[in-house]
Coordinates of C-alpha atoms in Angstrom, one line a residue:
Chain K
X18 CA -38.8 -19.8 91.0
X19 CA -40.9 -22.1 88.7
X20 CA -44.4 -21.7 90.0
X21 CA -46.9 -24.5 89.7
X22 CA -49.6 -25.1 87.3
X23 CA -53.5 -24.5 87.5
X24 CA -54.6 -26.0 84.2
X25 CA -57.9 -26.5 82.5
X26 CA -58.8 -29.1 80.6
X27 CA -61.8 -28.6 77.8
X28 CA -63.5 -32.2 77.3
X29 CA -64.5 -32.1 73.7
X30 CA -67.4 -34.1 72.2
X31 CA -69.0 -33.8 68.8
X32 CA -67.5 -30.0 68.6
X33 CA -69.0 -29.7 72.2
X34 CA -67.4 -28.4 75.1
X35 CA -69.3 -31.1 78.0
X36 CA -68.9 -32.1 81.4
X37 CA -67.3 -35.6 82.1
X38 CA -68.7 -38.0 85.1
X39 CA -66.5 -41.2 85.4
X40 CA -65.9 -41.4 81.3
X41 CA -69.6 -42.2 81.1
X42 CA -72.0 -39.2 81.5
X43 CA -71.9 -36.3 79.6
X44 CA -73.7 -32.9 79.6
X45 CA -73.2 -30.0 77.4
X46 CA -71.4 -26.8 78.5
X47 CA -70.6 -24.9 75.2
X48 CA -68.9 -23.6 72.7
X49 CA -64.9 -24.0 72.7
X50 CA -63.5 -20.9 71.6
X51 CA -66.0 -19.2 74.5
X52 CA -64.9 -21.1 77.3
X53 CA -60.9 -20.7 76.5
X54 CA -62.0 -16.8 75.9
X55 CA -63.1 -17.3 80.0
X56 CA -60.4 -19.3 81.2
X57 CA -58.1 -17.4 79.3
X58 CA -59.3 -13.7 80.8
X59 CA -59.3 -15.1 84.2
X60 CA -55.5 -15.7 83.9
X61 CA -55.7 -20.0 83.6
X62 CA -51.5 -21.3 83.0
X63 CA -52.3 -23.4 80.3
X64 CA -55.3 -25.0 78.5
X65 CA -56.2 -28.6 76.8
X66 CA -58.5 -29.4 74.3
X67 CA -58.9 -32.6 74.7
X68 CA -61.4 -34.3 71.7
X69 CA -63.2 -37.8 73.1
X70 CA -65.2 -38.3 70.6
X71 CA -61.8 -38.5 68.1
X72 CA -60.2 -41.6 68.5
X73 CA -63.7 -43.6 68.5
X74 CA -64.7 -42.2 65.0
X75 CA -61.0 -42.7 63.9
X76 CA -60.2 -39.3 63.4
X77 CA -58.3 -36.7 65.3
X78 CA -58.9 -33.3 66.9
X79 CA -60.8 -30.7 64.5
X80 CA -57.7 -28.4 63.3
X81 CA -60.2 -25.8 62.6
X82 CA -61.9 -26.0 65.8
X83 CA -58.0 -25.9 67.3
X84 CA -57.5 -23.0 65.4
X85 CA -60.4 -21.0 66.4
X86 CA -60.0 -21.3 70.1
X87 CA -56.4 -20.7 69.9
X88 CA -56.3 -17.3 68.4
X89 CA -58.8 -16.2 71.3
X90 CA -55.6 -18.0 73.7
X91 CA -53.1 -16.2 75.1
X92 CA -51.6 -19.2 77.5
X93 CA -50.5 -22.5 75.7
X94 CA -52.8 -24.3 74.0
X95 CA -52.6 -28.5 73.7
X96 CA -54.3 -30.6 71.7
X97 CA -55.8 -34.1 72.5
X98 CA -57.5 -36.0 70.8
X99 CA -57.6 -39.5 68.1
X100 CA -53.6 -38.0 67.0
X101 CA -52.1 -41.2 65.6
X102 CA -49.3 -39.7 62.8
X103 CA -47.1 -37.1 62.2
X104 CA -48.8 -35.3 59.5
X105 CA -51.8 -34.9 61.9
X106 CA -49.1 -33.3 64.2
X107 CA -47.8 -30.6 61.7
X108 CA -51.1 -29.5 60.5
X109 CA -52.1 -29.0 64.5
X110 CA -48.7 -27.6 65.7
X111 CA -49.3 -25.1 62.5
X112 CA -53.0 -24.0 63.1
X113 CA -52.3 -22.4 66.7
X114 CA -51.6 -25.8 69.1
X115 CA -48.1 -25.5 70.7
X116 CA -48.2 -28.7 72.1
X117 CA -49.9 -32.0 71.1
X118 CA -51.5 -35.1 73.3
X119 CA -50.9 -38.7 72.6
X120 CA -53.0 -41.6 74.4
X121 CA -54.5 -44.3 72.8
X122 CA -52.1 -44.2 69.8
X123 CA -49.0 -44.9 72.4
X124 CA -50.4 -48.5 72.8
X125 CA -49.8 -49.8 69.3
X126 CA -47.5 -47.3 68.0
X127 CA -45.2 -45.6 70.4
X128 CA -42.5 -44.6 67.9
X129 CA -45.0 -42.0 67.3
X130 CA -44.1 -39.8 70.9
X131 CA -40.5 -40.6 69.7
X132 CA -41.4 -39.3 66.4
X133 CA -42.9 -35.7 67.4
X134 CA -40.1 -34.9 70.0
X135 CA -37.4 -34.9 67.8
X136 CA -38.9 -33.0 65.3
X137 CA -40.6 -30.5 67.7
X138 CA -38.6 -31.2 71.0
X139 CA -39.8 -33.2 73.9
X140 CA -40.9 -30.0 75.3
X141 CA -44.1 -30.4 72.7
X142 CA -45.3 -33.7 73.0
X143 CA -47.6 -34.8 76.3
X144 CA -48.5 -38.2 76.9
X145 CA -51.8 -39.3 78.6
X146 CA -52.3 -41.9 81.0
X147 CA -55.6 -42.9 81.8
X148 CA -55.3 -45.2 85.1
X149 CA -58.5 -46.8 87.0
X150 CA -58.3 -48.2 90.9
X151 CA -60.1 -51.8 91.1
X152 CA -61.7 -53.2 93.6
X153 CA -58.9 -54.6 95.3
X154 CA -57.2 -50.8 95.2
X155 CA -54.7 -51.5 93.0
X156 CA -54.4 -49.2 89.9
X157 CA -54.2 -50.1 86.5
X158 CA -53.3 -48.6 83.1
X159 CA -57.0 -48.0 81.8
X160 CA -58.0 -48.1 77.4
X161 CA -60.9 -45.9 76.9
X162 CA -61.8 -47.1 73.7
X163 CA -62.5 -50.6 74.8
X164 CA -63.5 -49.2 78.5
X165 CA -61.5 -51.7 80.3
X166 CA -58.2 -51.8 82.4
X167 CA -54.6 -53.2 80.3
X168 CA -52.7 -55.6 81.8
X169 CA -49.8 -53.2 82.7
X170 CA -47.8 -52.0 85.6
X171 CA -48.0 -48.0 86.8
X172 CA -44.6 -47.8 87.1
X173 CA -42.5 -49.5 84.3
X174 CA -45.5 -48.3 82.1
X175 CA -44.6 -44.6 83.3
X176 CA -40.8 -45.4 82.7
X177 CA -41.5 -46.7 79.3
X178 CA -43.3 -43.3 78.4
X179 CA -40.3 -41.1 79.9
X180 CA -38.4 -43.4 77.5
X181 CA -39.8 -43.0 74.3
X182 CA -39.3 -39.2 75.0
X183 CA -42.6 -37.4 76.6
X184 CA -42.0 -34.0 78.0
X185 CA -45.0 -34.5 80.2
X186 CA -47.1 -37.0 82.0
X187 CA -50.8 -36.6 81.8
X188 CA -52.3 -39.1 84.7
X189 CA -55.6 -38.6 84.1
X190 CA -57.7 -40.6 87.3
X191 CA -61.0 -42.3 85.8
X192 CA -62.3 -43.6 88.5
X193 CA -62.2 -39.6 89.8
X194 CA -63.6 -38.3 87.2
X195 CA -66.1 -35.7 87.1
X196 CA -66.7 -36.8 91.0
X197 CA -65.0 -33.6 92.7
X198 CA -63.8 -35.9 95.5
X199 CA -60.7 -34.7 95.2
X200 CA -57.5 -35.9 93.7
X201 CA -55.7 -39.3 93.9
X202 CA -52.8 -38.3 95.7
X203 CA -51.9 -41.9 96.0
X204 CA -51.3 -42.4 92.4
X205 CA -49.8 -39.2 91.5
X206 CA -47.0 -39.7 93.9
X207 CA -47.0 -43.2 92.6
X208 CA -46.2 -42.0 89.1
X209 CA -44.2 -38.8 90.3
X210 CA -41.9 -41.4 92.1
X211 CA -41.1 -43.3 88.7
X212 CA -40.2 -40.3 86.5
X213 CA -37.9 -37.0 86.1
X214 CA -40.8 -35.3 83.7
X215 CA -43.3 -33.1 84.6
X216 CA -46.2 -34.7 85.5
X217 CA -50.0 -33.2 85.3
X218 CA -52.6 -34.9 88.1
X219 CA -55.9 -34.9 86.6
X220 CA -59.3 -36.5 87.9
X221 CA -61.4 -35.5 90.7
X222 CA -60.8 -31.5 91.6
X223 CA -63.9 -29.9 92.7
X224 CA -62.4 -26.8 94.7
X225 CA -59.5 -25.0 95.9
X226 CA -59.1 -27.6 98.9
X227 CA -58.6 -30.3 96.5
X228 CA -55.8 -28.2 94.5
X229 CA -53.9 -27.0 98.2
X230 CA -54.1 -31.0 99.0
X231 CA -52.1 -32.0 96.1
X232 CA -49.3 -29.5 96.0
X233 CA -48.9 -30.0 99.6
X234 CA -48.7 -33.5 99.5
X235 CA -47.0 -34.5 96.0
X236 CA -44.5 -32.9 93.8
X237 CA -46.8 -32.8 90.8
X238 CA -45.8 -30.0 88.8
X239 CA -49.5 -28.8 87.8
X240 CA -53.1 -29.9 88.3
X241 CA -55.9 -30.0 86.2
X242 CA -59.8 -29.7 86.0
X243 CA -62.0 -29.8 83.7
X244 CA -65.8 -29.4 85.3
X245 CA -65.7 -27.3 88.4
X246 CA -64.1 -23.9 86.2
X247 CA -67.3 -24.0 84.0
X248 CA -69.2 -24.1 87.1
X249 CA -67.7 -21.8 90.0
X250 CA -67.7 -18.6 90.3
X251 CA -64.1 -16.7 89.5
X252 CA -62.4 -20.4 89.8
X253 CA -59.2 -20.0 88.7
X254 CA -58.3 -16.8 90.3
X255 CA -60.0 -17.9 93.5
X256 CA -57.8 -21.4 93.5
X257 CA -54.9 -19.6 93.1
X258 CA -55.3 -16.9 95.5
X259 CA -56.2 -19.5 98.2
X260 CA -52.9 -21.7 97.0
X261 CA -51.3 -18.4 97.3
X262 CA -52.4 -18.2 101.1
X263 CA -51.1 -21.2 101.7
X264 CA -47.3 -20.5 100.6
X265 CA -47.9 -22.6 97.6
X266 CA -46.0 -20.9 94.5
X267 CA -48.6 -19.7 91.7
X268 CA -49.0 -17.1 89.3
X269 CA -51.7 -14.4 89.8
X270 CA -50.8 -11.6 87.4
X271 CA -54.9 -10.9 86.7
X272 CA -56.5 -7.3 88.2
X273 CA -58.7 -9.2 90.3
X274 CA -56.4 -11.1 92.3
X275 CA -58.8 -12.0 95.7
X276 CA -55.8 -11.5 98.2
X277 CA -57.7 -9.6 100.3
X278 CA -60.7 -11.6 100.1
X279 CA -62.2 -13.9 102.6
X280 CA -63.4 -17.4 101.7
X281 CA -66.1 -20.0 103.2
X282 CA -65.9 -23.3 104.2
X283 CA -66.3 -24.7 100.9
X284 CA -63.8 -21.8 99.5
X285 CA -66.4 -20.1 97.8
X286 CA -65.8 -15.7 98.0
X287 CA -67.6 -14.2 100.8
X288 CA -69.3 -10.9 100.4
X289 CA -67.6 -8.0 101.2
X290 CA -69.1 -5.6 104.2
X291 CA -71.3 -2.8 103.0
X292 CA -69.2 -0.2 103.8
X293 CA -65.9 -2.0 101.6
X294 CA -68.5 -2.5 98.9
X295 CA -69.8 1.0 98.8
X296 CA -66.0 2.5 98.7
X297 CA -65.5 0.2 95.5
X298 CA -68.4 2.0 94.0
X299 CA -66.6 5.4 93.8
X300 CA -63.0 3.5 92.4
X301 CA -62.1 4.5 89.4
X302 CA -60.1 1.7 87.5
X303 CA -58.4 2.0 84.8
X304 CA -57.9 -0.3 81.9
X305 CA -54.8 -1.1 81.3
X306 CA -52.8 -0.1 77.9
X307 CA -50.4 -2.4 76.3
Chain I
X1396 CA -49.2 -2.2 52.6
X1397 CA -46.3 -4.0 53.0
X1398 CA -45.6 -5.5 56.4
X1399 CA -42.9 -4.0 58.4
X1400 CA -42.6 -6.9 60.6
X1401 CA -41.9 -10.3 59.3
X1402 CA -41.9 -13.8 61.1
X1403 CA -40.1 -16.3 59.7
X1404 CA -41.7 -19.4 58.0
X1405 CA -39.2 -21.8 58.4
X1406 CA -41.3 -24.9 58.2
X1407 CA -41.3 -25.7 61.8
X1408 CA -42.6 -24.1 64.7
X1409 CA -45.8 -22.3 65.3
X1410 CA -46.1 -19.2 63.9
X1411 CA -49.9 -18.6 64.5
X1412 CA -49.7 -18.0 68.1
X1413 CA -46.9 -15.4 67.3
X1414 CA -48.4 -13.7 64.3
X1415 CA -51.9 -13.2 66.6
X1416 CA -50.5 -11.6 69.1
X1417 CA -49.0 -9.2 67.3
X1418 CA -51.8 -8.7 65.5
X1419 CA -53.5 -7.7 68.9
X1420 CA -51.4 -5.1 69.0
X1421 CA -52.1 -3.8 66.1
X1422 CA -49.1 -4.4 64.1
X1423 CA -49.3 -4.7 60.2
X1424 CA -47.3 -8.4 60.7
X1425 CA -46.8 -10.9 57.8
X1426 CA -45.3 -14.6 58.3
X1427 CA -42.8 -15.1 55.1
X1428 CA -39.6 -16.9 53.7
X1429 CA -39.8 -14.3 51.3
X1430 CA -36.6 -12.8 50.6
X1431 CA -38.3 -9.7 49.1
X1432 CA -40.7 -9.7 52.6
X1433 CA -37.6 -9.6 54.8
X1434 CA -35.7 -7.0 53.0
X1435 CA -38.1 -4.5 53.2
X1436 CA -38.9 -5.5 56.5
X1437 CA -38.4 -3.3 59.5
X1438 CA -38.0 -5.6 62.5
X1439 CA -37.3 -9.7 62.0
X1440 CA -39.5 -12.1 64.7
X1441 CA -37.6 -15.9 64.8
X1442 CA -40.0 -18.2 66.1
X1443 CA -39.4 -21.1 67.4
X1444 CA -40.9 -24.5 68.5
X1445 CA -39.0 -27.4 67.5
X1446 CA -36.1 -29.6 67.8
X1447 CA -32.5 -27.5 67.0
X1448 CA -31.1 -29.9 64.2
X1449 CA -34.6 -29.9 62.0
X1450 CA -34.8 -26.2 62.5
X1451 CA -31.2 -25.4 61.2
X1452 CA -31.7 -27.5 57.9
X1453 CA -34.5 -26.2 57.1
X1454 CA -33.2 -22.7 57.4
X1455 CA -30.2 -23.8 55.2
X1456 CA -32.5 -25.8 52.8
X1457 CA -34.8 -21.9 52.3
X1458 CA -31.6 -20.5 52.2
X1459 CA -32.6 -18.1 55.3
X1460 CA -28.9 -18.5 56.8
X1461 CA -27.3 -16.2 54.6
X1462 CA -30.1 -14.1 54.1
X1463 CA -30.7 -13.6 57.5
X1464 CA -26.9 -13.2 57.8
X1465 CA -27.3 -10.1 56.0
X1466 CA -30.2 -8.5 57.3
X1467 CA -28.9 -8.7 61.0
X1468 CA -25.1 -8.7 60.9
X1469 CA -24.7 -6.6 57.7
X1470 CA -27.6 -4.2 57.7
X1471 CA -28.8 -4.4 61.4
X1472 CA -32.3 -4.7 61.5
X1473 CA -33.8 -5.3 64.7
X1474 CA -34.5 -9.1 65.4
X1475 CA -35.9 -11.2 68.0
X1476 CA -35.6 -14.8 68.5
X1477 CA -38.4 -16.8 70.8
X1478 CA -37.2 -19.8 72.3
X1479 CA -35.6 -21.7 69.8
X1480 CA -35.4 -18.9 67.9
X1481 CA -33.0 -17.6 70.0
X1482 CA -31.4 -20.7 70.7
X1483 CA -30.1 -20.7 66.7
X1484 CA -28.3 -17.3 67.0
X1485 CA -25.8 -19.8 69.3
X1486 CA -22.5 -21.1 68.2
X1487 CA -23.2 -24.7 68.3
X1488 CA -26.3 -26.9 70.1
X1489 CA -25.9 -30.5 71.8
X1490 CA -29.5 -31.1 71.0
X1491 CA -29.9 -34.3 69.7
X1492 CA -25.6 -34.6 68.6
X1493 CA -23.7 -31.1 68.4
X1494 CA -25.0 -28.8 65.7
X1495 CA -23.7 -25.6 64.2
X1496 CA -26.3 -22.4 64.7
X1497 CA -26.1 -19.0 63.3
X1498 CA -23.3 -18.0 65.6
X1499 CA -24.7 -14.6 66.0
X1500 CA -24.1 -14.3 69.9
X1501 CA -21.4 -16.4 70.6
X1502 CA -22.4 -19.1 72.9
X1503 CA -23.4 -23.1 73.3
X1504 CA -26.7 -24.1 74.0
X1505 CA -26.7 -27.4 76.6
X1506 CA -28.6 -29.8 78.1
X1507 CA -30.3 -28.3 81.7
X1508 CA -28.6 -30.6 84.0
X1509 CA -30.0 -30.8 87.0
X1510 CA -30.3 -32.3 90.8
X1511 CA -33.0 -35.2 90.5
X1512 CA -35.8 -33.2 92.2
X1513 CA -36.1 -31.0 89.0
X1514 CA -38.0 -32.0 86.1
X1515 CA -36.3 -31.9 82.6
X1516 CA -38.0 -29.7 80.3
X1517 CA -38.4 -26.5 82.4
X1518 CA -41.8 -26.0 81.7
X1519 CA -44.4 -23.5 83.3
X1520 CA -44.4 -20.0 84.4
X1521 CA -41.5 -18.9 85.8
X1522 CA -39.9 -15.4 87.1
X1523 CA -37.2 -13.0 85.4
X1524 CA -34.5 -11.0 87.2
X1525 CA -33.7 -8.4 84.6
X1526 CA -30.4 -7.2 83.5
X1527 CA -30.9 -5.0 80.7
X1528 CA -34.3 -2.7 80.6
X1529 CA -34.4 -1.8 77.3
X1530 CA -36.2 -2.2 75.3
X1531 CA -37.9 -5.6 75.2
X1532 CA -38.7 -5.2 79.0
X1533 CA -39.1 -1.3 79.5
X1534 CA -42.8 -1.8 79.7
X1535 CA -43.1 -4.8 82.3
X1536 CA -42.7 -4.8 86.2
X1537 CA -39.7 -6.2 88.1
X1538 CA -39.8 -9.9 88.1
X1539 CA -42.5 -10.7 85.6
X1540 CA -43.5 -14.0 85.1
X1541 CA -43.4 -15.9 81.3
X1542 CA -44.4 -19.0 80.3
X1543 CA -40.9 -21.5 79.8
X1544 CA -41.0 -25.0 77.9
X1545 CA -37.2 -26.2 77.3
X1546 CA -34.6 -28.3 77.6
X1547 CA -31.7 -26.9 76.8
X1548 CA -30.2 -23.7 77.5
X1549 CA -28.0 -20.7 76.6
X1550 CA -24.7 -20.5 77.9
X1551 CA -22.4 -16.9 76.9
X1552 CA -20.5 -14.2 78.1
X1553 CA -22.4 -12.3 81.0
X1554 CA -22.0 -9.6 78.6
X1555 CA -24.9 -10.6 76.6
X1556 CA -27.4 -11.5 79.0
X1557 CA -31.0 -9.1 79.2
X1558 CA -31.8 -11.8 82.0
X1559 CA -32.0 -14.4 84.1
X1560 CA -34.3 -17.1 85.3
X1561 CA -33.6 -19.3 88.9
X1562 CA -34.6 -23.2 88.1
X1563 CA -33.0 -26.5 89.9
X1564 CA -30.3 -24.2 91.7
X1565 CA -28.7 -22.8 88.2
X1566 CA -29.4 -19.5 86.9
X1567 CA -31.1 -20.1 83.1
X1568 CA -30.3 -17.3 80.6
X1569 CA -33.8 -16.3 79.3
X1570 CA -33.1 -13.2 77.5
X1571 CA -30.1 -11.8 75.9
X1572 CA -29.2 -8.6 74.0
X1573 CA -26.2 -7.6 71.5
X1574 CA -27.0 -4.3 69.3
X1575 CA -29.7 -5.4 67.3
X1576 CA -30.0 -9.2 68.8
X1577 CA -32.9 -10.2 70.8
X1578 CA -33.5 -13.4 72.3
X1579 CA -35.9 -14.5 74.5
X1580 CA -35.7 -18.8 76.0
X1581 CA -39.4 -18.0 77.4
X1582 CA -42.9 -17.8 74.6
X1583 CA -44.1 -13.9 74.9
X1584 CA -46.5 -14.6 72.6
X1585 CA -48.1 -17.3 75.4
X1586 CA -47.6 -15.3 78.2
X1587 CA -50.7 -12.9 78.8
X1588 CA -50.0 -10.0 79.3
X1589 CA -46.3 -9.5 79.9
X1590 CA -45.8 -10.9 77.0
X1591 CA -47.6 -8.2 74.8
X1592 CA -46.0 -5.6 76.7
X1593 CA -42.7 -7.3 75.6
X1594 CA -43.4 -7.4 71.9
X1595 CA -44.8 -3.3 72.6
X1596 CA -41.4 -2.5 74.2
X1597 CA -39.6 -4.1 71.6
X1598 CA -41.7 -2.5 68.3
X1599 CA -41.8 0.7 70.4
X1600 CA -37.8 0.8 70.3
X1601 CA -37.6 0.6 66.5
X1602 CA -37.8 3.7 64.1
X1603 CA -40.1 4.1 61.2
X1604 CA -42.4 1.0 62.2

């Protein structure tokens, strides 16, 4: 049975891995290649590098920085990030990436997605979607390079990307970002309605509630965060165990797999008793050989 | 030293990912279109990321087709195929219009088609039910998972098959075996853990490597 996704996504600016608040506020977390060593070891399904600052300074994604985290990756790696042409595809599908983002580039030239899925297959090219909820609670296609909403409709804008040939859906929710308020359910089953690809909900995770909420309630094939694995203890085996609790199909290969562990309120690990913890002391594991 | 393993350079596809985790393993590995390389090679990796009809000229244009021909059919040197690698050792491919593959384990590869409620590609981590052991999965528990990313898939002779993956109600070949043939639909070399204990199984299986 295909299992769902927990994926990370590592906001890139200036060469910097950094926490995103609402595509405004930025703080610094680290170093790239560290932070997928992390997410990697604590058994994450896939990983983006996603590069902000790229399209803005008309370039795209560092190959080099692309090519140093990768080899530390043992889960697929995507890169996002300013990609407007081919040739920037080839030299980041041949540095370590195994699948590529487009966003901003799909506005003005969308033979582009067309362009990378038949030479690499549809299975290797993602497109973005940034969407924003106005006032009025109707959502809209958002342009993060100008920082305001496009006059187009979710759901023939969604069909239009299936078309040109995406093998994925990134729907990335500003107006949920960095704000751990959980995801928009709303518009993921909005966009999940209007296509046969995979979709990826993005915007607004903060704990393992948030990730149970969307796989109970949409048929989003994976979810992805960004701030709250830099900041939580054991994040992404602890999500997973807790999706696991709830019936919710997920992959937890890693030694620590928190099965038997309780949670609080806010799904945080509880202690173990004394007399569990003081057993542990006295078991021998083994590492693993390959 | 000459490398006993070779990955094929074919001009599309990434390699990298492939070539470092072998390297994690310890393996002297090289990535060539060599002809020289693959001859005194030991054991032949066929990568694969790509679309099926841009893959197969450029194996024709390098000249790799009879070469490989050779090496695997004539002389039997272990090989393994990863995704569309092993969707080229088919017969033919309706991937973008019908294309001719190496025809090394007889079979077509085919669109998945599937009820509504399944997305097209099959991406994500999904579970194997294992036919045949040995030798790529001798080191790995029952029903391991593997990272997927396709859209088409294998159909042969249940003769061939190392094993089996359940999506959208049909049972997806994703791993087969003849002899010397490997192929796996599923990327090893993305797959933790599992997937090193593939590539171990695999190299573990072949003499003087």
């Amino acid at each position: 049975m295909l299992k769902k996704r927990v994926t990370a996504a590592l906001v890139i600016k200036d060469g910097i891995v950094v926490q995103s608040s609402l595509f405004k506020k930025y703080l610094p977390v680290g170093k790239p290649e560290i932070a997928m060593e992390f997410l990697n070891s604590w058994g994450i399904d896939e990983i983006i590098l996603m590069d902000i600052s790229a399209t803005k300074s008309n370039t795209s994604i560092d190959v080099d920085l692309v090519k140093r985290a990768a080899s530390k990756c043992m889960v697929p790696v995507t890169a996002a990030g300013g990609i407007t042409t081919l040739k920037q595809v080839d030299e980041l599908i041949h540095t370590g990436a195994d699948k590529v983002c487009v966003n901003h580039a799909v506005f003005h030239n969308p033979s582009l997605v067309t362009d990378i899925a038949h030479k690499y297959g549809d299975q290797s090219v993602i497109v973005a979607v940034d969407v924003i909820k106005d006032a009025d609670g109707n959502f809209n296609v958002y342009d993060y390079v100008n920082k305001s909403a496009v006059d187009k409709d979710i759901s023939s804008w969604i069909k239009h990307i299936e078309s040109l040939g995406a093998g994925e859906i990134l729907v990335n929710a500003v107006h949920k970002d960095g704000t751990y308020s959980g995801f928009d359910l709303e518009l993921i089953n909005l966009v999940t309605r209007n296509t046969k690809t995979p979709v990826i909900a993005m915007g607004g995770a903060g704990n393992a509630a948030d990730f149970i909420d969307l796989f109970q309630n949409t048929t989003v094939d994976a979810g992805c965060a960004g701030n709250f694995f830099h900041f939580t203890e054991h994040s992404v085996t602890t999500v997973k165990a807790n999706l696991i609790k709830k019936n919710i199909p997920v992959r937890l290969e890693t030694h620590a797999n928190y099965k038997e562990n309780d949670f609080d309120s806010s799904f945080r690990l509880k202690k173990k008793t004394d007399s569990v913890l003081e057993e542990m002391l006295f078991e021998k594991i083994i590492k693993e050989v390959i | 030293m000459k490398s006993k393993i070779v990955i094929i350079d074919y001009g599309v596809g990434n390699t990298l990912s492939v070539y470092n985790a072998i390297r994690q393993l310890g393996y002297n590995v090289a990535v060539s279109k060599d002809a020289a390389d693959i001859d005194q090679a030991s054991a032949i990796v066929l990568p694969g990321v790509g679309a099926f009809e841009a893959a197969m000229n450029n194996i024709r244009k390098y000249h790799l087709d009879e070469l490989l021909n050779e090496q695997v059919l004539v002389k039997q040197k272990p090989i393994i195929g990863i995704c569309l690698g092993m969707q080229l050792m088919a017969t033919t491919s309706e991937e973008n219009g019908v294309h001719k593959g190496l025809n090394w384990i007889p079979g077509d590869v085919v669109k998945l088609d599937l009820p509504q409620e399944f997305s097209v590609p099959h991406v994500g981590w999904n579970d194997l039910t294992i036919h045949k052991k040995e030798p790529i999965f001798a080191r790995v528990d029952e029903k391991p998972h593997y990272y997927f990313d396709h859209s088409y898939h294998y159909n042969c002779d249940p003769q061939h098959i190392a094993a089996v993956t359940e999506y959208g109600g049909k049972s997806v070949v994703s791993a087969i075996k003849s002899d010397n043939i490997h192929g796996v639909q599923f990327h090893p070399e993305k797959s933790q853990n599992n997937g090193l204990k593939l590539f171990r199984g695999f190299f573990n299986s072949i003499q003087n490597l």
